[in-house]
Coordinates of C-alpha atoms in Angstrom, one line a residue:
X1 CA -7.6 69.2 -140.3
X2 CA -10.9 70.5 -141.3
X3 CA -13.3 69.7 -144.0
X4 CA -13.2 72.2 -146.9
X5 CA -16.1 74.6 -146.9
X6 CA -17.2 75.6 -150.4
X7 CA -18.8 78.6 -150.3
X8 CA -19.9 81.0 -153.0
X9 CA -20.0 84.6 -152.7
X10 CA -21.3 87.1 -154.6
X11 CA -19.8 90.7 -154.8
X12 CA -20.9 93.8 -156.2
X13 CA -18.2 96.5 -156.4
X14 CA -18.9 100.1 -157.4
X15 CA -16.1 102.4 -158.2
X16 CA -17.0 106.2 -158.2
X17 CA -14.1 108.6 -159.4
X18 CA -14.1 112.4 -158.6
X19 CA -12.1 115.3 -159.5
X20 CA -9.9 115.8 -162.8
X21 CA -7.9 112.3 -162.7
X22 CA -6.5 112.1 -166.0
X23 CA -7.7 109.0 -168.2
X24 CA -5.4 106.5 -169.5
X25 CA -5.7 104.4 -172.4
X26 CA -5.7 101.4 -169.7
X27 CA -8.8 103.0 -168.2
X28 CA -10.5 102.9 -171.1
X29 CA -10.0 99.1 -171.6
X30 CA -13.2 97.2 -170.4
X31 CA -13.6 93.2 -169.9
X32 CA -15.8 91.9 -172.7
X33 CA -17.1 88.2 -172.9
X34 CA -15.8 86.3 -175.8
X35 CA -18.3 85.7 -178.7
X36 CA -19.3 82.1 -179.8
X37 CA -17.1 82.5 -182.9
X38 CA -14.2 83.9 -181.1
X39 CA -14.4 80.8 -178.7
X40 CA -14.9 78.3 -181.7
X41 CA -11.7 80.0 -183.1
X42 CA -9.2 79.3 -180.1
X43 CA -10.9 76.3 -179.6
X44 CA -9.8 75.1 -183.2
X45 CA -6.1 76.6 -182.6
X46 CA -6.2 74.5 -179.3
X47 CA -6.9 71.1 -180.9
X48 CA -5.3 71.6 -184.4
X49 CA -1.7 72.2 -182.5
X50 CA -1.1 75.4 -184.7
X51 CA 2.7 75.4 -184.7
X52 CA 3.1 79.0 -184.5
X53 CA 1.8 79.4 -181.2
X54 CA 1.5 75.9 -179.5
X55 CA 5.1 75.4 -178.2
X56 CA 4.5 78.1 -175.7
X57 CA 1.2 76.7 -174.8
X58 CA 2.6 73.2 -174.5
X59 CA 5.3 74.5 -172.2
X60 CA 2.9 76.0 -169.8
X61 CA 0.5 73.3 -169.9
X62 CA 3.2 70.6 -168.8
X63 CA 5.3 72.8 -166.6
X64 CA 2.2 72.7 -164.2
X65 CA 2.1 69.2 -163.9
X66 CA 4.6 67.9 -161.1
X67 CA 5.4 64.5 -162.8
X68 CA 7.3 66.2 -165.9
X69 CA 10.4 67.8 -164.6
X70 CA 12.4 68.7 -167.7
X71 CA 10.5 70.0 -170.6
X72 CA 13.1 71.1 -172.8
X73 CA 14.0 67.8 -174.7
X74 CA 10.0 67.6 -175.4
X75 CA 10.0 71.1 -176.6
X76 CA 13.2 70.8 -179.2
X77 CA 11.5 67.3 -180.2
X78 CA 8.2 69.0 -181.1
X79 CA 9.9 71.9 -182.7
X80 CA 11.6 69.2 -185.1
X81 CA 8.2 67.7 -185.6
X82 CA 5.1 69.6 -184.7
X83 CA 2.9 66.6 -186.0
X84 CA 4.0 64.5 -182.7
X85 CA 2.2 67.2 -180.5
X86 CA -1.3 65.0 -181.1
X87 CA 0.4 62.1 -179.7
X88 CA 1.3 63.9 -176.4
X89 CA -1.7 66.3 -175.7
X90 CA -5.6 66.0 -175.3
X91 CA -8.6 67.8 -176.7
X92 CA -9.9 70.8 -175.7
X93 CA -13.4 72.6 -175.3
X94 CA -13.4 76.4 -174.6
X95 CA -16.7 77.0 -172.5
X96 CA -16.6 80.7 -172.2
X97 CA -13.9 83.7 -171.8
X98 CA -13.3 87.2 -171.5
X99 CA -10.7 89.6 -173.1
X100 CA -9.3 93.1 -171.9
X101 CA -7.4 94.6 -174.8
X102 CA -5.1 91.7 -175.6
X103 CA -5.4 89.8 -172.7
X104 CA -7.6 86.8 -172.9
X105 CA -8.8 84.3 -170.0
X106 CA -10.7 81.6 -171.5
X107 CA -12.5 78.3 -169.5
X108 CA -11.6 75.3 -170.9
X109 CA -12.7 71.6 -170.2
X110 CA -10.3 68.8 -171.4
X111 CA -12.7 66.4 -173.7
X112 CA -9.7 63.8 -173.9
X113 CA -6.9 63.4 -171.3
X114 CA -3.8 65.7 -171.7
X115 CA -1.3 64.0 -169.5
X116 CA -0.8 60.2 -169.8
X117 CA 0.1 60.0 -166.2
X118 CA -2.8 61.4 -164.6
X119 CA -6.1 59.9 -163.6
X120 CA -8.4 63.0 -163.8
X121 CA -8.3 66.0 -166.2
X122 CA -9.5 69.1 -164.7
X123 CA -11.0 72.1 -166.4
X124 CA -8.8 75.2 -166.2
X125 CA -8.7 78.9 -166.8
X126 CA -6.1 79.5 -169.5
X127 CA -4.7 83.2 -169.5
X128 CA -2.8 84.5 -172.8
X129 CA -2.2 87.8 -174.7
X130 CA -3.0 87.3 -178.5
X131 CA -1.4 89.3 -181.1
X132 CA -2.5 88.8 -184.6
X133 CA -1.8 84.9 -185.0
X134 CA 0.7 84.4 -182.0
X135 CA -0.5 83.4 -178.7
X136 CA 1.6 84.4 -175.4
X137 CA 0.6 82.1 -172.4
X138 CA 0.4 83.8 -169.2
X139 CA -1.0 80.8 -166.7
X140 CA -3.0 77.8 -166.4
X141 CA -5.2 77.8 -163.2
X142 CA -6.6 74.0 -162.5
X143 CA -9.7 73.3 -160.9
X144 CA -8.5 70.1 -159.1
X145 CA -11.7 70.2 -156.9
X146 CA -13.9 69.6 -159.9
X147 CA -15.2 66.0 -160.4
X148 CA -14.0 65.1 -156.9
X149 CA -16.5 64.1 -153.7
X150 CA -16.4 67.4 -152.0
X151 CA -18.3 65.5 -149.0
X152 CA -14.9 64.2 -148.2
X153 CA -12.6 67.2 -149.3
X154 CA -10.3 68.4 -146.6
X155 CA -7.6 71.4 -146.2
X156 CA -4.5 71.6 -143.6
X157 CA -1.8 73.6 -143.1
X158 CA 1.2 71.4 -143.4
X159 CA 4.6 72.6 -141.5
X160 CA 6.4 71.5 -144.6
X161 CA 4.9 73.7 -147.0
X162 CA 3.7 77.4 -147.2
X163 CA -0.1 78.2 -147.4
X164 CA -3.2 75.7 -147.3
X165 CA -2.8 72.1 -148.7
X166 CA -6.1 70.6 -150.3
X167 CA -7.0 67.2 -150.2
X168 CA -9.7 66.3 -153.0
X169 CA -11.0 62.7 -152.8
X170 CA -12.3 61.1 -156.2
X171 CA -14.4 58.0 -155.7
X172 CA -16.7 58.1 -158.6
X173 CA -14.7 57.6 -161.7
X174 CA -16.3 55.4 -164.5
X175 CA -12.9 54.2 -165.5
X176 CA -12.1 53.2 -162.2
X177 CA -14.7 51.0 -160.4
X178 CA -13.9 50.2 -157.0
X179 CA -11.0 52.4 -156.6
X180 CA -10.3 55.9 -155.1
X181 CA -7.6 58.5 -155.4
X182 CA -6.6 61.7 -153.5
X183 CA -5.1 64.6 -155.1
X184 CA -3.0 66.8 -153.1
X185 CA -3.0 70.5 -154.2
X186 CA -0.9 73.4 -152.6
X187 CA -1.6 76.9 -153.5
X188 CA -3.7 75.8 -156.6
X189 CA -0.8 73.0 -157.9
X190 CA -1.1 69.4 -157.7
X191 CA 2.2 68.2 -156.2
X192 CA 0.9 64.4 -155.6
X193 CA -1.6 61.7 -155.6
X194 CA -2.2 59.5 -153.1
X195 CA -3.3 55.6 -154.1
X196 CA -5.7 54.2 -151.8
X197 CA -5.2 50.7 -153.0
X198 CA -2.7 48.2 -153.7
X199 CA -2.9 45.4 -156.1
X200 CA -1.7 41.6 -156.0
X201 CA 0.1 39.7 -158.8
X202 CA -3.0 38.7 -160.2
X203 CA -4.2 42.4 -160.5
X204 CA -6.8 42.0 -157.7
X205 CA -7.4 45.2 -155.2
X206 CA -6.3 44.7 -151.7
X207 CA -5.6 46.5 -148.8
X208 CA -7.9 49.5 -150.0
X209 CA -10.2 52.5 -148.9
X210 CA -12.9 53.0 -151.5
X211 CA -15.0 55.4 -149.7
X212 CA -13.1 57.8 -147.6
X213 CA -15.1 58.2 -144.3
X214 CA -12.7 60.8 -142.4
X215 CA -9.1 62.1 -142.5
X216 CA -6.9 63.7 -140.4
X217 CA -3.2 65.1 -140.4
X218 CA -1.4 63.6 -136.9
X219 CA 2.3 63.7 -136.1
X220 CA 2.0 60.7 -134.1
X221 CA 5.6 59.9 -134.0
X222 CA 6.7 63.6 -133.4
X223 CA 9.1 64.0 -136.2
X224 CA 8.0 67.2 -137.5
X225 CA 6.5 65.9 -140.7
X226 CA 2.9 65.3 -141.5
X227 CA 1.4 61.9 -141.0
X228 CA -2.0 61.1 -142.4
X229 CA -4.7 58.8 -140.9
X230 CA -7.4 57.9 -143.4
X231 CA -10.3 55.5 -142.4
X232 CA -13.2 54.5 -144.4
X233 CA -14.7 51.4 -146.1
X234 CA -12.9 49.2 -148.7
X235 CA -14.4 48.0 -151.9
X236 CA -15.9 44.9 -150.2
X237 CA -17.6 47.3 -147.6
X238 CA -15.4 46.6 -144.8
X239 CA -13.9 49.0 -142.5
X240 CA -10.0 50.1 -143.1
X241 CA -7.4 52.2 -142.3
X242 CA -4.6 53.6 -144.1
X243 CA -1.4 55.5 -142.4
X244 CA 0.5 57.9 -144.9
X245 CA 3.8 59.7 -144.2
X246 CA 5.2 62.6 -146.0
X247 CA 8.5 62.8 -147.2
X248 CA 10.3 66.4 -147.6
X249 CA 11.5 66.6 -151.0
X250 CA 15.2 68.4 -152.2
X251 CA 16.5 70.2 -155.1
X252 CA 15.9 67.2 -157.3
X253 CA 12.6 66.0 -156.1
X254 CA 9.3 67.6 -154.7
X255 CA 8.0 66.2 -151.2
X256 CA 5.6 63.2 -151.6
X257 CA 3.1 61.2 -149.4
X258 CA 4.0 57.3 -149.1
X259 CA 2.1 54.7 -147.3
X260 CA 3.5 52.8 -144.3
X261 CA 1.6 49.5 -145.4
X262 CA 2.9 47.4 -142.5
X263 CA 1.6 49.9 -140.1
X264 CA -1.8 50.3 -141.7
X265 CA -2.4 46.4 -141.9
X266 CA -1.1 46.2 -138.1
X267 CA -3.9 48.9 -137.0
X268 CA -6.7 47.4 -139.0
X269 CA -5.8 44.1 -137.4
X270 CA -5.5 45.2 -133.8
X271 CA -8.2 48.0 -133.1
X272 CA -11.5 46.5 -132.1
X273 CA -13.6 49.4 -134.2
X274 CA -11.5 51.3 -136.9
X275 CA -12.6 54.8 -136.2
X276 CA -10.4 58.1 -136.0
X277 CA -10.4 58.0 -132.1
X278 CA -9.2 54.6 -131.6
X279 CA -6.7 54.8 -134.6
X280 CA -5.2 57.9 -132.9
X281 CA -5.1 56.1 -129.5
X282 CA -3.4 53.0 -130.9
X283 CA -0.8 55.3 -132.4
X284 CA -0.2 57.1 -129.2
X285 CA 0.3 53.7 -127.5
X286 CA 3.5 53.1 -129.5
X287 CA 5.3 56.1 -128.4

């Protein structure tokens, strides 16, 4: 696993045409910035939940979230009573956007959380087509890295998944002091959230990592599925280690990570110094 490097590259591309190539209507379409008035109008539509387009938007919005598997009942429910949309969705701010013909791409920030099962509500680029007063939504691209601690962001190729999987650590949330979370994102889609803490019956935080120091994918038991080693400090400033295993999903359920609490506690108690190297040695000795 390697720490994710955030690189910003500016690329200027000039296209020079030659000869007598026919010009089509598509060639004449140019990308233009949306005006403040256009952004305000779209933002108003988003936040007023206009029934004439919001059903499709809601479907696109929630279909991106892995927690909600079946949107059909919700769609039917809202069709019967559109006012209920306000109880399910958040508030949005349209920060910037462009249009090319009838295709719009708007960068949206979430003012109020739009999914009750989430901890963070990332900004997203919403693409849709607009024809008169109707909206045909194309996609939502969520920026899960936004707001995370990029000093401890990691990426890893998991054999269970195609492409690269990113692990974004959130340890600076105002509403969750002394707690941290890891959002697991594959090909731009979040599919799991790792809780780096447990609670007692008295709601006391135990067996946690508040500040992640290092993380590595390490199939220590050689079963062909990804294991994660996470080391860091807990909310009391003491060193700790958490071990997560990946459970491959099936047709009815996506894959997910789960913590091996017993192994985590055993390693924390037996290793003299909690470092990635020492934890890997301890795991190897169990083979």
